[in-house]
Coordinates of C-alpha atoms in Angstrom, one line a residue:
Chain A
X242 CA 63.1 116.3 55.0
X243 CA 61.0 113.3 56.0
X244 CA 61.9 111.4 59.2
X245 CA 61.4 108.1 57.4
X246 CA 61.7 107.5 53.7
X247 CA 61.1 104.0 52.4
X248 CA 61.6 103.5 48.7
X249 CA 60.5 100.3 46.9
X250 CA 61.4 98.1 49.9
X251 CA 61.4 94.4 49.2
X252 CA 62.2 91.6 51.7
X253 CA 62.5 88.0 50.7
X254 CA 63.2 85.0 52.9
X255 CA 64.4 81.6 51.9
X256 CA 62.2 79.1 53.7
X257 CA 62.6 75.4 53.1
X258 CA 64.0 76.0 49.6
X259 CA 61.1 78.4 48.8
X260 CA 61.4 82.1 48.5
X261 CA 58.8 84.0 50.5
X262 CA 58.2 87.6 49.4
X263 CA 57.2 89.3 52.6
X264 CA 57.4 92.8 51.1
X265 CA 57.1 93.5 47.4
X266 CA 58.0 97.2 47.0
X267 CA 56.8 99.4 49.8
X268 CA 57.3 103.1 49.5
X269 CA 56.3 105.3 52.5
X270 CA 57.3 108.7 53.9
X271 CA 56.6 109.6 57.5
X272 CA 57.1 113.1 58.8
X273 CA 58.4 114.2 62.1
X274 CA 55.6 114.5 64.7
X275 CA 53.2 112.1 62.9
X276 CA 51.1 109.4 64.7
X277 CA 50.8 106.5 62.3
X278 CA 49.1 103.2 62.6
X279 CA 50.3 100.3 60.4
X280 CA 47.5 97.7 60.0
X281 CA 47.2 94.4 58.2
X282 CA 46.1 90.8 58.8
X283 CA 48.7 88.3 59.9
X284 CA 51.0 87.3 57.0
X285 CA 50.5 90.7 55.3
X286 CA 54.1 91.7 55.9
X287 CA 53.4 94.4 58.5
X288 CA 55.7 92.8 61.1
X289 CA 58.5 92.6 58.5
X290 CA 57.9 96.2 57.7
X291 CA 58.0 97.1 61.4
X292 CA 61.3 95.2 61.7
X293 CA 62.8 97.0 58.8
X294 CA 61.6 100.4 60.1
X295 CA 63.0 99.5 63.5
X296 CA 66.4 98.5 62.0
X297 CA 66.0 95.0 63.4
X298 CA 66.1 93.6 59.9
X299 CA 67.5 95.0 56.6
X300 CA 65.6 95.0 53.3
X301 CA 66.6 92.7 50.4
X302 CA 66.3 95.7 48.1
X303 CA 65.1 99.3 48.1
X304 CA 66.4 102.2 50.2
X305 CA 65.6 103.3 53.6
X306 CA 66.5 106.6 55.2
X307 CA 65.9 107.3 58.8
X308 CA 66.5 110.8 60.0
X309 CA 69.0 111.3 57.2
X310 CA 70.9 108.1 57.8
X311 CA 70.9 105.6 54.9
X312 CA 70.2 102.4 56.8
X313 CA 70.4 99.7 54.1
X314 CA 74.1 99.5 53.9
X315 CA 75.0 99.7 57.6
X316 CA 76.8 97.0 59.5
X317 CA 75.7 95.4 62.8
X318 CA 77.4 98.0 65.0
X319 CA 76.0 101.0 63.2
X320 CA 72.5 99.4 63.3
X321 CA 72.9 98.9 67.0
X322 CA 73.8 102.5 67.5
X323 CA 70.9 103.7 65.3
X324 CA 68.5 101.5 67.3
X325 CA 69.9 102.9 70.5
X326 CA 69.7 106.6 69.5
X327 CA 66.9 106.9 67.0
X328 CA 64.3 104.3 67.9
X329 CA 62.4 103.4 71.0
X330 CA 60.7 100.1 71.0
X331 CA 57.5 99.1 72.8
X332 CA 56.6 95.4 72.5
X333 CA 53.4 93.5 72.9
X334 CA 55.0 91.3 75.6
X335 CA 56.8 94.3 77.3
X336 CA 60.1 92.5 77.0
X337 CA 61.5 93.9 80.3
X338 CA 64.5 92.1 81.9
X339 CA 62.7 90.2 84.6
X340 CA 65.6 90.1 87.1
X341 CA 66.2 93.8 87.0
X342 CA 64.2 96.7 88.6
X343 CA 62.2 99.2 86.7
X344 CA 65.0 101.7 87.1
X345 CA 67.6 99.3 85.8
X346 CA 65.4 98.4 82.8
X347 CA 65.0 102.1 81.9
X348 CA 68.7 102.8 82.4
X349 CA 69.8 100.1 80.0
X350 CA 69.6 102.1 76.8
X351 CA 71.6 104.8 78.5
X352 CA 74.3 102.3 79.5
X353 CA 74.6 101.2 75.9
X354 CA 74.8 104.9 74.9
X355 CA 77.7 105.4 77.3
X356 CA 76.0 107.8 79.6
X357 CA 77.8 107.9 83.0
X358 CA 76.3 106.5 86.1
X359 CA 75.0 109.6 87.9
X360 CA 73.6 111.2 84.8
X361 CA 71.8 108.1 83.7
X362 CA 70.2 107.5 87.0
X363 CA 68.8 111.1 87.0
X364 CA 67.5 110.7 83.4
X365 CA 65.9 107.3 84.1
X366 CA 64.2 108.5 87.2
X367 CA 62.8 111.4 85.3
X368 CA 61.6 109.1 82.5
X369 CA 59.8 106.9 85.0
X370 CA 58.2 109.9 86.7
X371 CA 57.0 111.0 83.2
X372 CA 55.0 107.8 82.8
X373 CA 53.6 108.1 86.4
X374 CA 55.9 105.4 88.0
X375 CA 58.0 107.6 90.3
X376 CA 56.9 105.4 93.2
X377 CA 57.8 102.1 91.5
X378 CA 61.4 102.5 90.5
X379 CA 62.7 99.7 92.7
X380 CA 60.1 97.2 91.7
X381 CA 60.8 94.3 89.5
X382 CA 58.5 93.4 86.6
X383 CA 56.8 90.5 88.4
X384 CA 55.8 93.0 91.2
X385 CA 53.9 95.2 88.8
X386 CA 50.7 95.1 86.8
X387 CA 50.6 94.7 83.0
X388 CA 49.8 98.4 82.6
X389 CA 52.7 99.4 84.8
X390 CA 55.1 97.1 83.0
X391 CA 54.1 98.6 79.7
X392 CA 54.7 102.1 81.1
X393 CA 58.1 101.0 82.2
X394 CA 58.7 99.8 78.6
X395 CA 57.5 103.2 77.3
X396 CA 59.8 105.0 79.7
X397 CA 62.7 102.8 78.5
X398 CA 61.8 103.5 74.9
X399 CA 61.8 107.2 75.4
X400 CA 64.8 107.6 77.7
X401 CA 67.3 108.2 74.9
X402 CA 65.0 110.8 73.3
X403 CA 64.7 108.9 70.1
X404 CA 63.2 110.4 67.0
X405 CA 60.7 107.6 66.7
X406 CA 58.6 105.5 69.1
X407 CA 57.8 102.1 67.5
X408 CA 55.1 100.1 69.2
X409 CA 54.2 96.5 68.2
X410 CA 50.7 95.6 69.4
X411 CA 51.3 97.6 72.5
X412 CA 47.9 96.9 74.0
X413 CA 47.7 93.2 72.9
X414 CA 48.5 91.8 76.3
X415 CA 46.5 94.3 78.3
X416 CA 42.8 94.5 79.3
X417 CA 40.8 97.2 77.6
X418 CA 41.0 99.7 80.5
X419 CA 44.8 99.6 80.8
X420 CA 45.0 99.5 77.0
X421 CA 43.1 102.8 77.0
X422 CA 45.6 104.2 79.6
X423 CA 48.5 103.3 77.3
X424 CA 46.8 104.9 74.3
X425 CA 46.2 108.0 76.4
X426 CA 49.8 108.1 77.2
X427 CA 50.7 107.8 73.5
X428 CA 48.3 110.6 72.8
X429 CA 50.0 112.8 75.3
X430 CA 53.4 111.9 73.9
X431 CA 52.2 112.8 70.4
X432 CA 50.9 116.1 71.7
X433 CA 54.4 116.8 73.0
X434 CA 55.8 116.3 69.5
X435 CA 57.0 112.7 69.5
X436 CA 56.7 110.6 66.3
X437 CA 54.8 107.4 66.9
X438 CA 54.3 104.3 64.8
X439 CA 51.9 101.7 66.2
X440 CA 51.6 98.3 64.5
X441 CA 48.3 96.8 65.3
X442 CA 45.4 94.7 63.9
X443 CA 42.8 96.4 66.1
X444 CA 40.8 99.1 64.5
X445 CA 40.1 100.7 67.9
X446 CA 43.8 101.1 68.5
X447 CA 44.4 102.3 65.0
X448 CA 41.7 105.0 65.3
X449 CA 43.8 106.8 67.9
X450 CA 46.4 107.5 65.2
X451 CA 46.2 110.4 62.7
X452 CA 47.1 108.3 59.7
X453 CA 46.5 104.6 59.0
X454 CA 48.6 102.6 56.5
X455 CA 47.2 99.2 55.6
X456 CA 49.4 96.5 54.3
X457 CA 48.2 93.5 52.3
X458 CA 50.3 90.9 50.5
X459 CA 53.5 92.8 51.0
X460 CA 52.2 96.0 49.5
X461 CA 50.6 99.2 50.7
X462 CA 46.9 98.7 50.2
X463 CA 45.8 102.1 51.5
X464 CA 47.2 105.1 53.2
X465 CA 44.7 107.5 54.7
X466 CA 44.6 110.4 57.1
X467 CA 42.1 109.9 60.0
X468 CA 39.8 112.8 60.3
Chain B
X169 CA 79.8 102.5 75.4
X170 CA 83.2 102.2 76.9
X171 CA 85.0 99.0 77.8
X172 CA 85.0 99.8 81.6
X173 CA 81.3 100.2 81.9
X174 CA 80.8 97.2 79.6
X175 CA 82.7 95.1 82.0
X176 CA 81.0 96.4 85.1
X177 CA 77.6 95.9 83.4
X178 CA 78.7 92.4 82.4
X179 CA 79.7 91.6 86.0
X180 CA 76.4 92.9 87.2
X181 CA 74.4 90.8 84.7
X182 CA 76.4 87.7 85.5
X183 CA 76.0 88.2 89.2
X184 CA 72.2 88.4 88.6
X185 CA 72.4 85.3 86.4
X186 CA 74.5 83.4 88.9
X187 CA 72.2 84.3 91.8
X188 CA 69.1 83.5 89.7
X189 CA 70.5 80.0 89.0
X190 CA 72.5 79.4 92.1
X191 CA 72.1 75.6 92.3
X192 CA 72.9 75.2 88.6
X193 CA 75.9 77.5 88.8
X194 CA 77.4 75.7 91.8
X195 CA 76.9 72.3 90.2
X196 CA 78.5 73.5 87.1
X197 CA 81.5 74.6 89.0
X198 CA 82.2 71.1 90.4
X199 CA 84.2 70.1 87.3
X200 CA 86.2 73.3 87.4
X201 CA 86.7 73.0 91.2
X202 CA 88.2 69.5 90.7
X203 CA 90.4 70.8 87.9
X204 CA 91.7 73.8 89.9
X205 CA 92.2 71.7 93.1
X206 CA 94.4 69.5 91.0
X207 CA 96.3 72.5 89.6
X208 CA 96.9 74.0 93.0
X209 CA 97.9 70.8 94.6
X210 CA 100.3 70.0 91.8
X211 CA 101.8 73.4 91.9
X212 CA 102.1 73.4 95.7
X213 CA 103.7 69.9 95.7
X214 CA 106.2 70.9 93.0
X215 CA 107.1 74.1 94.8
X216 CA 107.5 72.1 98.0
X217 CA 109.7 69.5 96.2
X218 CA 111.9 72.3 94.7
X219 CA 112.4 74.1 98.0
X220 CA 113.0 70.9 99.8
X221 CA 115.6 69.9 97.3
X222 CA 117.3 73.3 97.4
X223 CA 117.4 73.1 101.1
X224 CA 118.7 69.5 100.9
X225 CA 121.7 70.3 98.7
X226 CA 122.5 73.7 100.2
X227 CA 125.2 71.9 102.2
X228 CA 127.1 71.3 99.0
X229 CA 127.5 75.1 98.5
X230 CA 126.7 76.8 95.3
X231 CA 130.2 77.9 94.5
X232 CA 132.1 74.8 95.4
X233 CA 133.6 72.5 92.8
X234 CA 134.2 68.8 93.5
X235 CA 137.1 67.2 91.6
X236 CA 136.4 63.5 91.7
X237 CA 137.2 60.4 89.8
X238 CA 133.5 59.8 89.1
X239 CA 130.8 61.9 87.8
X240 CA 127.8 62.4 90.0
X241 CA 125.5 61.3 87.3
X242 CA 126.2 58.1 85.5
X243 CA 123.5 57.2 83.1
X244 CA 124.7 53.7 82.0
X245 CA 126.7 50.7 83.2
X246 CA 129.4 51.1 80.6
X247 CA 130.3 54.5 81.8
X248 CA 130.3 53.2 85.4
X249 CA 132.8 50.4 84.5
X250 CA 135.0 52.8 82.7
X251 CA 135.1 55.2 85.7
X252 CA 136.0 52.3 88.0
X253 CA 139.1 51.7 86.0
X254 CA 140.2 55.3 86.1
X255 CA 143.4 56.2 88.0
X256 CA 142.8 57.3 91.6
X257 CA 143.3 60.9 92.6
X258 CA 146.2 60.6 94.9
X259 CA 147.5 62.9 97.7
X260 CA 150.4 63.9 95.4
X261 CA 147.9 65.1 92.8
X262 CA 146.0 67.0 95.5
X263 CA 149.1 68.8 96.5
X264 CA 149.8 69.7 92.9
X265 CA 146.3 71.2 92.6
X266 CA 146.8 73.1 95.8
X267 CA 150.0 74.6 94.5
X268 CA 148.9 75.2 90.9
X269 CA 145.5 76.8 91.5
X270 CA 145.4 80.5 92.5
X271 CA 142.8 83.0 93.4
X272 CA 140.3 80.6 95.1
X273 CA 139.0 80.8 98.7
X274 CA 140.0 77.3 99.7
X275 CA 141.2 73.9 98.5
X276 CA 140.6 70.8 100.7
X277 CA 141.0 67.1 99.9
X278 CA 138.5 64.8 101.4
X279 CA 138.2 61.1 101.9
X280 CA 135.0 59.6 103.4
X281 CA 134.5 56.4 105.1
X282 CA 131.7 55.0 107.3
X283 CA 133.0 53.7 110.6
X284 CA 131.3 51.8 113.4
X285 CA 131.2 52.8 117.1
X286 CA 132.9 55.8 118.4
X287 CA 133.4 55.3 122.1
X288 CA 133.9 57.5 125.2
X289 CA 133.9 55.8 128.6
X290 CA 131.0 53.3 128.5
X291 CA 129.1 55.2 125.8
X292 CA 129.2 54.6 122.1
X293 CA 127.6 55.6 118.9
X294 CA 126.3 53.6 116.0
X295 CA 127.7 54.1 112.5
X296 CA 129.1 57.5 111.7
X297 CA 130.6 59.2 108.6
X298 CA 134.3 59.9 109.0
X299 CA 135.8 62.6 106.8
X300 CA 139.6 62.9 106.4
X301 CA 140.6 66.4 105.3
X302 CA 142.8 69.4 106.1
X303 CA 142.4 72.8 107.7
X304 CA 140.8 74.2 104.5
X305 CA 137.7 72.1 105.0
X306 CA 136.1 74.7 107.4
X307 CA 136.1 77.0 104.3
X308 CA 135.0 74.6 101.6
X309 CA 132.6 72.3 103.7
X310 CA 130.0 75.0 104.6
X311 CA 129.9 74.0 108.3
X312 CA 130.6 76.2 111.2
X313 CA 131.7 75.5 114.7
X314 CA 129.5 75.7 117.8
X315 CA 132.4 75.5 120.2
X316 CA 136.1 74.8 120.2
X317 CA 138.2 75.3 117.0
X318 CA 139.1 73.6 113.8
X319 CA 142.4 71.9 113.0
X320 CA 145.3 74.2 112.0
X321 CA 147.5 73.7 108.9
X322 CA 150.3 72.5 111.1
X323 CA 148.1 70.0 112.9
X324 CA 146.8 68.7 109.6
X325 CA 150.2 68.3 108.2
X326 CA 151.6 66.7 111.3
X327 CA 148.8 64.2 111.3
X328 CA 147.8 64.8 114.9
X329 CA 145.4 62.7 117.0
X330 CA 142.5 65.0 117.0
X331 CA 138.9 65.3 115.7
X332 CA 136.0 67.7 115.3
X333 CA 132.7 66.1 115.8
X334 CA 129.1 66.7 114.8
X335 CA 126.4 67.8 117.2
X336 CA 124.6 64.5 117.4
X337 CA 127.9 62.6 118.2
X338 CA 128.6 65.2 120.9
X339 CA 125.1 64.7 122.4
X340 CA 125.4 60.9 122.3
X341 CA 128.8 60.5 123.8
X342 CA 128.9 63.3 126.3
X343 CA 125.4 64.2 127.3
X344 CA 126.1 66.7 130.1
X345 CA 129.9 66.5 130.1
X346 CA 132.1 69.0 128.3
X347 CA 133.5 67.2 125.2
X348 CA 136.3 69.6 124.4
X349 CA 139.7 68.2 125.4
X350 CA 138.3 64.7 125.9
X351 CA 139.7 61.7 124.0
X352 CA 137.4 59.4 122.2
X353 CA 138.2 56.0 120.8
X354 CA 137.7 54.9 117.2
X355 CA 139.0 51.4 116.4
X356 CA 142.5 51.5 118.0
X357 CA 142.9 55.2 117.7
X358 CA 142.4 57.8 120.5
X359 CA 141.5 61.2 119.2
X360 CA 141.2 64.5 121.1
X361 CA 138.0 66.4 120.5
X362 CA 139.0 70.0 119.7
X363 CA 135.8 71.3 118.1
X364 CA 132.1 70.7 117.8
X365 CA 130.1 71.6 114.7
X366 CA 126.9 73.7 114.7
X367 CA 123.7 71.6 114.2
X368 CA 122.8 71.3 110.5
X369 CA 120.0 68.9 110.3
X370 CA 119.7 66.1 107.7
X371 CA 119.6 66.1 103.9
X372 CA 118.3 64.1 101.0
X373 CA 115.9 62.2 103.2
X374 CA 117.8 61.1 106.2
X375 CA 121.6 61.5 105.8
X376 CA 122.5 63.4 108.9
X377 CA 125.1 66.1 108.7
X378 CA 125.4 66.0 112.5
X379 CA 126.6 62.5 112.6
X380 CA 130.0 63.2 111.1
X381 CA 133.5 63.2 112.5
X382 CA 136.4 65.1 110.8
X383 CA 140.1 64.1 111.2
X384 CA 143.4 64.9 109.5
X385 CA 143.5 63.3 106.1
X386 CA 146.6 61.3 106.5
X387 CA 145.2 59.8 109.7
X388 CA 142.3 58.6 107.6
X389 CA 144.5 57.2 104.8
X390 CA 146.7 55.3 107.2
X391 CA 144.2 54.2 109.8
X392 CA 140.9 53.7 108.1
X393 CA 141.0 53.7 104.3
X394 CA 144.1 52.5 102.6
X395 CA 145.1 54.3 99.4
X396 CA 141.8 56.0 98.7
X397 CA 140.9 58.2 95.8
X398 CA 140.5 61.8 97.1
X399 CA 137.8 64.2 96.3
X400 CA 139.2 67.8 96.0
X401 CA 136.8 70.4 97.2
X402 CA 137.5 73.9 95.8
X403 CA 135.6 76.9 97.1
X404 CA 135.7 79.5 94.4
X405 CA 134.4 82.4 96.5
X406 CA 132.8 84.2 93.6
X407 CA 130.0 82.6 91.6
X408 CA 130.9 84.7 88.6
X409 CA 134.4 83.1 88.4
X410 CA 133.2 79.5 88.5
X411 CA 133.5 78.9 84.7
X412 CA 137.0 80.4 84.6
X413 CA 138.2 78.4 87.6
X414 CA 136.6 75.3 86.1
X415 CA 138.6 75.7 82.9
X416 CA 141.8 76.4 84.8
X417 CA 141.2 73.4 87.0
X418 CA 140.5 71.1 84.1
X419 CA 143.7 72.2 82.3
X420 CA 145.7 71.7 85.5
X421 CA 144.2 68.3 86.2
X422 CA 145.0 67.1 82.7
X423 CA 148.6 68.3 83.1
X424 CA 148.9 66.7 86.5
X425 CA 147.5 63.4 85.3
X426 CA 149.5 63.6 82.0
X427 CA 146.7 63.3 79.6
X428 CA 147.8 63.7 76.0
X429 CA 145.7 66.0 73.8
X430 CA 142.7 64.3 72.4
X431 CA 142.3 61.8 75.2
X432 CA 139.1 62.4 77.2
X433 CA 139.2 63.5 80.8
X434 CA 139.7 60.7 83.3
X435 CA 138.2 62.8 86.2
X436 CA 135.1 64.9 86.7
X437 CA 134.5 68.4 88.1
X438 CA 131.1 68.2 89.9
X439 CA 129.0 71.0 91.1
X440 CA 125.7 71.3 93.0
X441 CA 124.3 72.9 89.9
X442 CA 124.6 69.5 88.2
X443 CA 122.3 68.1 90.9
X444 CA 120.0 71.0 90.5
X445 CA 119.7 70.5 86.7
X446 CA 119.3 66.8 87.1
X447 CA 116.6 67.4 89.6
X448 CA 115.1 70.0 87.2
X449 CA 114.7 67.3 84.6
X450 CA 113.0 65.0 87.0
X451 CA 110.7 67.7 88.3
X452 CA 109.9 68.8 84.7
X453 CA 108.7 65.2 84.0
X454 CA 106.6 65.2 87.1
X455 CA 105.2 68.6 86.2
X456 CA 104.4 67.5 82.6
X457 CA 102.7 64.3 83.7
X458 CA 100.8 66.2 86.5
X459 CA 99.7 69.0 84.3
X460 CA 98.5 66.6 81.6
X461 CA 96.2 65.0 84.2
X462 CA 95.2 68.4 85.4
X463 CA 94.6 69.5 81.8
X464 CA 92.3 66.6 81.3
X465 CA 90.2 67.4 84.4
X466 CA 90.1 71.1 83.4
X467 CA 89.0 70.0 79.9
X468 CA 86.1 68.1 81.3
X469 CA 85.2 71.0 83.5
X470 CA 85.5 73.3 80.5
X471 CA 83.1 71.2 78.5
X472 CA 80.6 71.4 81.4
X473 CA 80.9 75.2 81.4
X474 CA 80.4 75.3 77.6
X475 CA 77.4 73.2 77.9
X476 CA 75.8 75.3 80.6
X477 CA 76.6 78.5 78.7
X478 CA 74.8 77.1 75.6
X479 CA 71.8 76.5 77.8
X480 CA 72.1 79.9 79.3
X481 CA 72.3 81.5 75.8
X482 CA 69.3 79.5 74.6
X483 CA 67.3 80.4 77.7
X484 CA 68.0 84.1 77.3
X485 CA 67.5 84.4 73.5
X486 CA 64.6 86.8 74.1
X487 CA 66.7 88.9 76.5
X488 CA 69.5 89.0 73.9
X489 CA 67.0 90.2 71.3
X490 CA 65.7 92.9 73.7
X491 CA 69.2 94.1 74.5
X492 CA 70.1 94.3 70.8
X493 CA 66.9 96.1 70.0
X494 CA 67.7 98.8 72.5
X495 CA 71.3 99.2 71.3
X496 CA 73.6 96.5 72.6
X497 CA 76.4 95.9 70.1
X498 CA 77.5 92.4 69.2
X499 CA 80.7 92.9 71.2
X500 CA 78.7 93.9 74.3
X501 CA 76.7 90.7 74.1
X502 CA 79.8 88.6 73.5
X503 CA 81.5 90.2 76.5
X504 CA 78.4 89.7 78.7
X505 CA 78.4 86.0 78.2
X506 CA 82.2 85.7 78.3
X507 CA 82.2 87.5 81.6
X508 CA 79.5 85.2 82.9
X509 CA 81.5 82.1 82.0
X510 CA 84.6 83.5 83.5
X511 CA 82.6 84.5 86.6
X512 CA 81.3 80.9 87.1
X513 CA 84.9 79.6 86.7
X514 CA 86.2 82.2 89.1
X515 CA 83.7 81.1 91.6
X516 CA 84.9 77.5 91.1
X517 CA 88.5 78.7 91.4
X518 CA 87.8 80.4 94.7
X519 CA 86.0 77.3 96.1
X520 CA 89.0 75.2 94.9
X521 CA 91.5 77.4 96.6
X522 CA 89.5 77.1 99.8
X523 CA 89.6 73.3 99.4
X524 CA 93.3 73.2 98.6
X525 CA 94.0 75.4 101.6
X526 CA 92.3 72.9 103.8
X527 CA 94.2 70.0 102.2
X528 CA 97.5 71.8 102.7
X529 CA 96.6 72.3 106.3
X530 CA 96.1 68.6 106.7
X531 CA 99.3 67.8 104.9
X532 CA 101.1 70.2 107.2
X533 CA 100.6 67.6 110.0
X534 CA 103.1 65.4 108.2
X535 CA 105.2 67.9 106.2
X536 CA 105.4 71.0 108.4
X537 CA 107.1 73.1 105.7
X538 CA 104.3 72.7 103.1
X539 CA 102.7 76.0 102.2
X540 CA 100.4 77.4 99.5
X541 CA 102.1 80.4 98.0
X542 CA 100.4 83.5 96.5
X543 CA 101.8 82.6 93.1
X544 CA 99.8 79.4 93.3
X545 CA 96.7 81.3 94.1
X546 CA 97.3 83.7 91.2
X547 CA 98.0 80.7 89.0
X548 CA 94.8 79.0 90.0
X549 CA 92.6 82.1 89.5
X550 CA 94.2 82.7 86.1
X551 CA 93.7 79.2 84.9
X552 CA 90.1 79.3 86.2
X553 CA 89.3 82.5 84.3
X554 CA 91.2 81.3 81.3
X555 CA 89.1 78.1 81.2
X556 CA 86.0 80.1 81.5
X557 CA 86.9 82.4 78.6
X558 CA 87.9 79.6 76.3
X559 CA 84.9 77.4 77.0
X560 CA 82.5 80.3 77.1
X561 CA 83.7 81.7 73.8
X562 CA 81.6 79.5 71.4
X563 CA 78.3 80.0 73.3
X564 CA 79.0 83.8 73.6
X565 CA 79.9 84.0 70.0
X566 CA 76.6 82.4 69.1
X567 CA 74.7 84.8 71.2
X568 CA 76.6 87.8 69.8
X569 CA 75.9 86.8 66.2
X570 CA 72.2 86.4 66.6
X571 CA 70.1 88.6 64.4
X572 CA 67.9 90.8 66.7
X573 CA 64.8 90.0 64.7
X574 CA 65.3 86.2 65.1
X575 CA 66.2 86.5 68.8
X576 CA 63.1 88.6 69.5
X577 CA 60.8 86.3 67.7
X578 CA 61.7 83.3 69.7
X579 CA 59.5 82.7 72.8

């Protein structure tokens, strides 16, 4: 069974009395353990697609199954639980809570999952050690470099052992050297068996993936395996 | 996520937010502080008034009935005129009540009259209250003796030249001398002091209970107040029996005064409870007016909180998006902002209690018995948190209902 199965996904918005068709019938399957890049120019619908895959948004029509869960007809609470358990997000702007330490940031998904205090501390510390930040746990985001912040975000994304890591332009705010570091980290995660989806408009970033899906005008334009 | 850890997480977040915007938070609380100070001052003042009033009327006794020609509360002039025309309660009627009423602790008639200038040697007093009564007064009147003895039944009946005096009168007339056995002069009468009352203080803003002199009732009726209307004091002795005794007394009085069935009572049976309930009405009006004003200031404070919470939600839209993206439920977000609003108000409440505490200390200089009770503290904190929850609800609801994708998109 595929990890992700999108079938004829459409997403329409009402904008100033006009209907915008962001997605016009996208069907994709992604297997467990894949490393996929989703590419497309701005306005192509790739962000909408990412939001739907990430359960931040729901499709207007079509069906979406994530790890055997039918997402389309879930309510807000179920979606929150799905996001908490199944998906780890990495954002372009890191989106860490600025007033909280690295440790607190990484603990947050565990808090929402209801893990008790001792256990979550242990898990969060291990997740930070995994991304090489064992010595930065008490630092706040503004005391860390961009690369370090993004690694905190990766640790936060992985701390609940989600079935999918979803990264939106993860290197967009980093210089090329730190960007490479993050991509190396992704590669290592993929080697360990994690499923990764990276949304990007940079060919260089996409080339690290094993499969590239290109979106144009709300449709899949191409879907190729990188050799 | 269980509710306990949601609350502790919410407290933690609001603590961080409060600290992050310390100046703003403190300024926001000003409105709440003013509101809560008003609440606590109001409540403290009302509590003080109530206890002061209870203290003041305790001399009346809670289980003593007063049969009188007039009611204690007369709400219009008509009624007053009618009462003035009522037949007096005579000594003969008093004796009939004494004989007819059974199973009570004591029955004492009383006639009161202000008199000028008790004298002993070259000393004299100003105006004092003279009470004519019998030996039962020591039971019904709620006073006890510091020294000497009260009049006996025989002495009362025989209309002897004796008196029992209040502590202030004793101090004034005798200073260092022993008063017992001495004769004091009132008008043309010479009365032997046989007892001195225990000091009782003053009531109802100045009327001194220690500036009284008690004499046998017939001495009063012949020497000081001709043909008066008596007040009959009846000590029931058991609070539970008051209604029954009241009924019996009413029937007895109607019979004694020969009222035909259907005619309304031409006497009244008064009780300190009547004063209490009358005072209750007054204090309820004061409370209603006070809490209306308080409510207004809390309302204004609440609007301030609501405003600042809307700002807080708008500022942290991105954060709300992130929290939702990593699994916060709507309820969690709602609770987070509710707790934050409640925490700001709680802070205001605590500041307000501190301020009130200070004001009460100042008031103590003039009213030594004023105190802020724990119930007022609890009330203040409850009202503060309640205001926070109510005024924080709309902003928190808005935050909770945000779609994660919209919240994240906003920069």
